[in-house]
Tab-separated table of C-alpha atoms in Angstrom:
chain	number	residue	atom	x	y	z
M	1	MET	CA	-6.083	40.573	15.928
M	2	PRO	CA	-4.866	42.984	18.634
M	3	SER	CA	-5.179	46.670	17.881
M	4	PRO	CA	-2.038	48.791	17.961
M	5	ASN	CA	-1.662	51.147	20.893
M	6	THR	CA	-1.709	54.814	19.917
M	7	ASN	CA	0.375	57.196	21.972
M	8	GLU	CA	0.140	60.945	21.614
M	9	PRO	CA	2.894	62.910	23.349
M	10	THR	CA	1.777	64.315	26.670
M	11	PRO	CA	3.592	66.539	29.140
M	12	SER	CA	5.769	64.253	31.233
M	13	ALA	CA	6.913	64.735	34.781
M	14	THR	CA	9.929	62.534	34.081
M	15	ASP	CA	12.981	63.391	32.019
M	16	PRO	CA	12.829	61.485	28.689
M	17	LEU	CA	16.641	61.259	28.792
M	18	ALA	CA	16.658	59.672	32.263
M	19	PRO	CA	16.936	56.043	30.996
M	20	PHE	CA	20.104	56.873	29.026
M	21	HIS	CA	23.715	56.810	30.195
M	22	PRO	CA	24.371	60.125	32.010
M	23	ILE	CA	27.030	61.122	29.496
M	24	VAL	CA	24.641	60.445	26.613
M	25	ALA	CA	22.057	62.655	28.293
M	26	ASP	CA	24.661	65.390	28.879
M	27	TRP	CA	25.779	65.216	25.254
M	28	PHE	CA	22.203	65.431	23.986
M	29	ARG	CA	21.338	68.466	26.090
M	30	ALA	CA	24.577	70.275	25.227
M	31	GLU	CA	24.564	69.562	21.492
M	32	LEU	CA	20.860	69.206	20.628
M	33	GLY	CA	18.912	70.826	23.444
M	34	SER	CA	15.585	69.424	24.581
M	35	PRO	CA	14.118	66.236	23.069
M	36	THR	CA	11.573	66.780	20.322
M	37	PRO	CA	7.939	65.726	20.877
M	38	VAL	CA	8.453	62.497	18.936
M	39	GLN	CA	11.541	61.618	20.977
M	40	GLU	CA	9.740	62.320	24.226
M	41	ALA	CA	6.825	60.149	23.124
M	42	ALA	CA	8.805	57.258	21.633
M	43	TRP	CA	11.747	56.645	23.966
M	44	PRO	CA	9.710	55.225	26.869
M	45	HIS	CA	8.308	52.545	24.540
M	46	ILE	CA	11.616	51.852	22.792
M	47	SER	CA	13.456	51.529	26.110
M	48	ASP	CA	10.754	49.056	27.213
M	49	GLY	CA	11.595	46.889	24.206
M	50	LYS	CA	8.265	47.387	22.440
M	51	HIS	CA	7.802	47.262	18.689
M	52	VAL	CA	6.923	50.770	17.524
M	53	LEU	CA	5.750	52.587	14.422
M	54	ILE	CA	6.785	56.247	14.573
M	55	THR	CA	5.171	58.796	12.315
M	56	ALA	CA	6.234	62.440	12.449
M	57	PRO	CA	7.239	65.181	9.993
M	58	THR	CA	10.596	65.149	8.258
M	59	GLY	CA	13.182	66.898	10.385
M	60	SER	CA	11.506	66.030	13.698
M	61	GLY	CA	14.296	63.723	14.873
M	62	LYS	CA	12.790	60.328	13.990
M	63	THR	CA	16.071	58.747	12.911
M	64	LEU	CA	17.973	59.664	16.070
M	65	THR	CA	14.914	58.573	18.045
M	66	ALA	CA	15.264	55.113	16.531
M	67	PHE	CA	19.033	54.798	16.925
M	68	LEU	CA	19.877	56.428	20.253
M	69	TRP	CA	18.605	53.687	22.568
M	70	GLY	CA	20.576	51.112	20.594
M	71	LEU	CA	23.716	53.236	20.847
M	72	ASN	CA	23.069	53.483	24.572
M	73	GLN	CA	23.020	49.681	24.824
M	74	PHE	CA	26.603	49.594	23.575
M	75	LEU	CA	27.666	52.437	25.870
M	76	VAL	CA	26.298	50.858	29.052
M	77	GLY	CA	27.841	47.481	28.170
M	78	ARG	CA	24.685	45.504	27.428
M	79	TRP	CA	25.832	44.875	23.869
M	80	SER	CA	29.434	44.036	23.032
M	81	SER	CA	31.419	45.341	20.089
M	82	GLY	CA	32.333	43.028	17.237
M	83	GLN	CA	28.770	41.881	16.590
M	84	THR	CA	26.017	43.401	14.476
M	85	ARG	CA	23.258	44.495	16.841
M	86	ILE	CA	21.403	47.181	14.869
M	87	LEU	CA	20.137	46.611	11.334
M	88	TYR	CA	18.772	49.630	9.459
M	89	VAL	CA	16.820	48.974	6.262
M	90	SER	CA	15.679	51.662	3.831
M	91	PRO	CA	14.357	51.274	0.277
M	92	LEU	CA	16.322	54.398	-0.716
M	93	LYS	CA	19.986	53.565	-1.323
M	94	ALA	CA	21.005	57.241	-1.405
M	95	LEU	CA	19.391	57.758	2.008
M	96	ASN	CA	21.500	54.956	3.449
M	97	ASN	CA	24.720	56.838	2.732
M	98	ASP	CA	23.271	59.916	4.444
M	99	ILE	CA	22.289	57.848	7.469
M	100	GLN	CA	25.838	56.517	7.752
M	101	ARG	CA	27.284	60.051	7.705
M	102	ASN	CA	24.641	61.314	10.138
M	103	LEU	CA	25.497	58.561	12.610
M	104	ILE	CA	29.257	58.932	12.435
M	105	SER	CA	29.128	62.582	13.506
M	106	PRO	CA	27.258	62.043	16.832
M	107	LEU	CA	29.386	58.962	17.502
M	108	HIS	CA	32.516	61.117	17.270
M	109	GLU	CA	30.933	63.686	19.567
M	110	LEU	CA	29.927	61.034	22.094
M	111	GLN	CA	33.420	59.580	21.989
M	112	ARG	CA	34.810	63.004	22.852
M	113	TYR	CA	32.408	63.379	25.768
M	114	PHE	CA	33.272	59.932	27.122
M	115	SER	CA	36.999	60.625	26.743
M	116	GLN	CA	36.705	63.898	28.630
M	117	ALA	CA	34.885	62.071	31.423
M	118	GLY	CA	37.585	59.382	31.565
M	119	GLU	CA	35.139	56.710	30.400
M	120	THR	CA	35.851	53.936	27.910
M	121	PHE	CA	34.061	54.286	24.583
M	122	PRO	CA	33.379	51.023	22.734
M	123	ASP	CA	34.119	50.461	19.076
M	124	ILE	CA	30.883	51.193	17.164
M	125	ARG	CA	31.284	50.946	13.411
M	126	VAL	CA	28.617	51.910	10.882
M	127	LEU	CA	28.816	50.246	7.463
M	128	THR	CA	26.516	50.101	4.444
M	129	ARG	CA	25.825	47.060	2.303
M	130	SER	CA	24.248	47.394	-1.155
M	131	GLY	CA	24.740	46.215	-4.696
M	132	ASP	CA	27.507	48.811	-5.024
M	133	THR	CA	29.568	47.430	-2.151
M	134	PRO	CA	32.862	45.993	-3.506
M	135	THR	CA	33.438	42.267	-3.017
M	136	SER	CA	36.510	42.941	-0.893
M	137	ASP	CA	34.451	45.076	1.493
M	138	ARG	CA	31.798	42.374	1.716
M	139	ARG	CA	34.389	39.774	2.651
M	140	ARG	CA	35.920	42.118	5.214
M	141	MET	CA	32.468	42.718	6.666
M	142	GLU	CA	31.941	38.995	7.124
M	143	ARG	CA	35.261	38.685	8.985
M	144	HIS	CA	34.686	41.784	11.106
M	145	PRO	CA	30.929	42.513	11.354
M	146	PRO	CA	29.949	46.140	11.966
M	147	GLU	CA	27.994	47.002	15.075
M	148	ILE	CA	25.474	48.871	12.886
M	149	LEU	CA	24.644	47.626	9.399
M	150	ILE	CA	22.744	49.757	6.894
M	151	THR	CA	21.186	48.068	3.869
M	152	THR	CA	18.243	47.847	1.443
M	153	PRO	CA	15.428	45.268	1.244
M	154	GLU	CA	17.069	43.603	-1.762
M	155	SER	CA	20.486	43.398	-0.126
M	156	LEU	CA	18.937	42.051	3.075
M	157	ASN	CA	17.490	39.142	1.110
M	158	LEU	CA	20.893	38.501	-0.446
M	159	LEU	CA	22.557	38.627	2.975
M	160	LEU	CA	20.113	36.004	4.232
M	161	ALA	CA	20.804	33.771	1.258
M	162	ALA	CA	24.570	33.405	1.740
M	163	LYS	CA	26.133	31.400	4.553
M	164	GLY	CA	28.915	33.893	5.297
M	165	SER	CA	26.690	36.940	5.496
M	166	ARG	CA	23.936	35.118	7.409
M	167	ALA	CA	26.363	34.770	10.300
M	168	ILE	CA	26.532	38.583	10.557
M	169	LEU	CA	22.803	38.762	11.201
M	170	ARG	CA	22.530	36.136	13.944
M	171	THR	CA	23.194	38.703	16.668
M	172	VAL	CA	20.738	41.406	15.532
M	173	GLU	CA	18.749	42.914	18.418
M	174	THR	CA	17.031	45.869	16.722
M	175	VAL	CA	15.732	46.309	13.175
M	176	ILE	CA	14.912	49.843	12.020
M	177	LEU	CA	12.618	50.005	8.993
M	178	ASP	CA	12.686	53.484	7.488
M	179	GLU	CA	10.426	55.010	4.837
M	180	VAL	CA	7.918	52.174	5.153
M	181	HIS	CA	5.338	54.168	3.192
M	182	ALA	CA	7.529	53.765	0.086
M	183	VAL	CA	7.127	49.963	0.017
M	184	ILE	CA	4.055	49.027	2.016
M	185	SER	CA	1.729	48.663	-0.978
M	186	SER	CA	4.223	47.129	-3.416
M	187	LYS	CA	6.060	43.891	-4.098
M	188	ARG	CA	9.131	45.461	-2.502
M	189	GLY	CA	7.170	45.656	0.723
M	190	ALA	CA	6.353	41.953	0.594
M	191	HIS	CA	9.991	41.266	-0.266
M	192	LEU	CA	11.108	43.327	2.739
M	193	MET	CA	8.808	41.766	5.310
M	194	THR	CA	9.442	38.201	4.197
M	195	ALA	CA	13.144	38.961	4.694
M	196	VAL	CA	12.425	40.371	8.162
M	197	GLU	CA	10.501	37.207	9.051
M	198	ARG	CA	13.349	35.057	7.749
M	199	LEU	CA	15.689	37.103	9.912
M	200	SER	CA	13.554	36.376	12.985
M	201	GLN	CA	13.960	32.675	12.264
M	202	LEU	CA	17.737	33.197	12.233
M	203	ALA	CA	18.291	35.719	15.045
M	204	GLY	CA	15.241	35.111	17.204
M	205	GLU	CA	12.818	37.843	18.205
M	206	PHE	CA	14.195	41.371	17.915
M	207	GLN	CA	12.760	44.843	18.396
M	208	ARG	CA	11.138	46.401	15.326
M	209	ILE	CA	11.182	50.184	14.938
M	210	ALA	CA	9.463	51.549	11.827
M	211	LEU	CA	9.633	55.165	10.666
M	212	SER	CA	7.560	57.235	8.252
M	213	ALA	CA	6.391	60.789	7.784
M	214	THR	CA	3.354	60.004	5.653
M	215	VAL	CA	2.184	56.398	6.006
M	216	ARG	CA	-1.588	55.888	6.297
M	217	PRO	CA	-3.618	54.163	7.668
M	218	LEU	CA	-1.431	53.690	10.723
M	219	GLU	CA	-3.148	50.560	11.996
M	220	THR	CA	-2.606	48.747	8.690
M	221	ALA	CA	1.024	49.885	8.589
M	222	ALA	CA	1.512	48.607	12.144
M	223	GLU	CA	0.188	45.178	11.167
M	224	PHE	CA	2.563	45.207	8.186
M	225	VAL	CA	5.538	46.005	10.435
M	226	GLY	CA	4.654	43.602	13.229
M	227	GLY	CA	3.832	40.494	11.268
M	228	PHE	CA	2.871	37.299	13.072
M	229	VAL	CA	4.512	34.930	15.521
M	230	TYR	CA	3.568	31.562	17.013
M	231	ASP	CA	2.710	31.660	20.711
M	232	ALA	CA	3.491	29.005	23.314
M	233	GLU	CA	0.471	26.987	22.183
M	234	ASP	CA	1.589	27.093	18.537
M	235	ARG	CA	-1.098	29.569	17.554
M	236	LEU	CA	-0.333	32.368	15.124
M	237	GLN	CA	-0.585	35.762	16.805
M	238	ALA	CA	-0.010	39.293	15.547
M	239	ARG	CA	2.900	41.046	17.215
M	240	PRO	CA	1.633	44.136	19.054
M	241	VAL	CA	3.037	47.378	17.664
M	242	THR	CA	2.758	50.674	19.528
M	243	LEU	CA	1.894	53.713	17.409
M	244	VAL	CA	3.780	56.896	18.207
M	245	LYS	CA	2.483	59.925	16.370
M	246	THR	CA	2.867	63.600	17.091
M	247	PRO	CA	0.881	66.674	16.096
M	248	GLN	CA	4.189	68.446	15.494
M	249	ILE	CA	4.001	70.773	12.482
M	250	LYS	CA	7.123	71.574	10.535
M	251	ARG	CA	7.413	75.308	9.933
M	252	TYR	CA	9.375	76.991	7.170
M	253	ASP	CA	11.008	80.429	6.999
M	254	ILE	CA	10.972	81.633	3.392
M	255	GLU	CA	12.930	84.579	2.025
M	256	ILE	CA	12.505	85.854	-1.531
M	257	ASP	CA	15.412	87.516	-3.343
M	258	TYR	CA	14.776	89.347	-6.601
M	259	PRO	CA	16.540	91.835	-8.924
M	260	LEU	CA	15.980	95.569	-8.727
M	261	SER	CA	12.796	96.879	-10.285
M	262	GLY	CA	12.568	97.778	-13.958
M	263	GLU	CA	12.539	101.480	-13.046
M	264	ASP	CA	15.902	101.105	-11.322
M	265	ALA	CA	17.232	99.115	-14.270
M	266	ARG	CA	16.571	101.939	-16.726
M	267	ASN	CA	18.775	104.206	-14.666
M	268	ALA	CA	21.687	101.732	-14.726
M	269	ASP	CA	24.016	100.553	-17.486
M	270	GLY	CA	21.624	97.844	-18.635
M	271	ILE	CA	20.010	94.939	-16.780
M	272	TRP	CA	22.952	92.485	-16.738
M	273	PRO	CA	25.096	94.202	-14.085
M	274	ILE	CA	22.052	94.203	-11.789
M	275	LEU	CA	21.362	90.510	-12.340
M	276	ALA	CA	25.032	89.660	-11.805
M	277	THR	CA	25.279	91.540	-8.508
C-alpha cells in the first residue's frame, strides 16, 4: 500500500496565487492579504489534481483553500455553469449552512471585481441539500443543478439512491470532505466513504480534498479518504493521498472585564448600579 506524501510548508520562490486567474489573485490580495501557510502548502497539490488531506488549526483558511481552485475552474472557463462540479460533504448540518453563507460573500466580491474589469462572471450557485430541504426545492435542484452542492453523508446516500438526483452528481469533479475526524471511526464514516465510492462509479474519478483540524493518525485518515481503485490490470490499488499539514499555531487575545472592587462598591449606592454599568 503506497504511503501518503507529507508536505510541510516551506518558503517558496513562486507566488502561490500564480496559478489562479489574475483577477482572483488581485481579489485575494486586496481582500484577504497574503495566503496562509496551509494555503501556500496545499494549492500546488490541489492545482495539480492530487487527492489531499489538509490538517491545520481552525481559522487557518482550510475551507477557502479547498474551494478556491474549484471556483477558479469556473472563472477560467474550464467548467461550465449549469452543472454540479463541486460537492461538499460535512457531517455537521449546521456547518453546511455556514459554508453556504461563507461562499456567497466571496462570490459576490469576485463578481464585483470581474465586473469592474469588464470580464464576464459565470453563474455559480451554492445550494444545500439535507433532510430539511423542502420537496419543491429538491425538485427545482434536479431541474437546475447548482454549481456547488453542500450536503451531509446521509443525504449523499439518498441522492445516489434516486434517479433524478443521481443525474445531478454525474458531473462532479471535486469532492470536499470536511470534519473527517468526526466520522472516521464510526458507522457514519463507513456510510460516507461507501457513498463516495458509489459516486466514483457514477461520475468517474474526481479529486478528493479532505479537511480536519484534529484527525490522527494522518496516514490512516489518508487511506480512509483515498479508498481503492482498480488499475489497468484489474488490480486493486490504494489511491495516493498527499498530506498537507502546517505547524501554524492559532493565537488568542483574551481580555477580562470585571466589576469594580468591593472597596469601590462600598462607596457607591450599592453594588447593582456598578454591575449594570
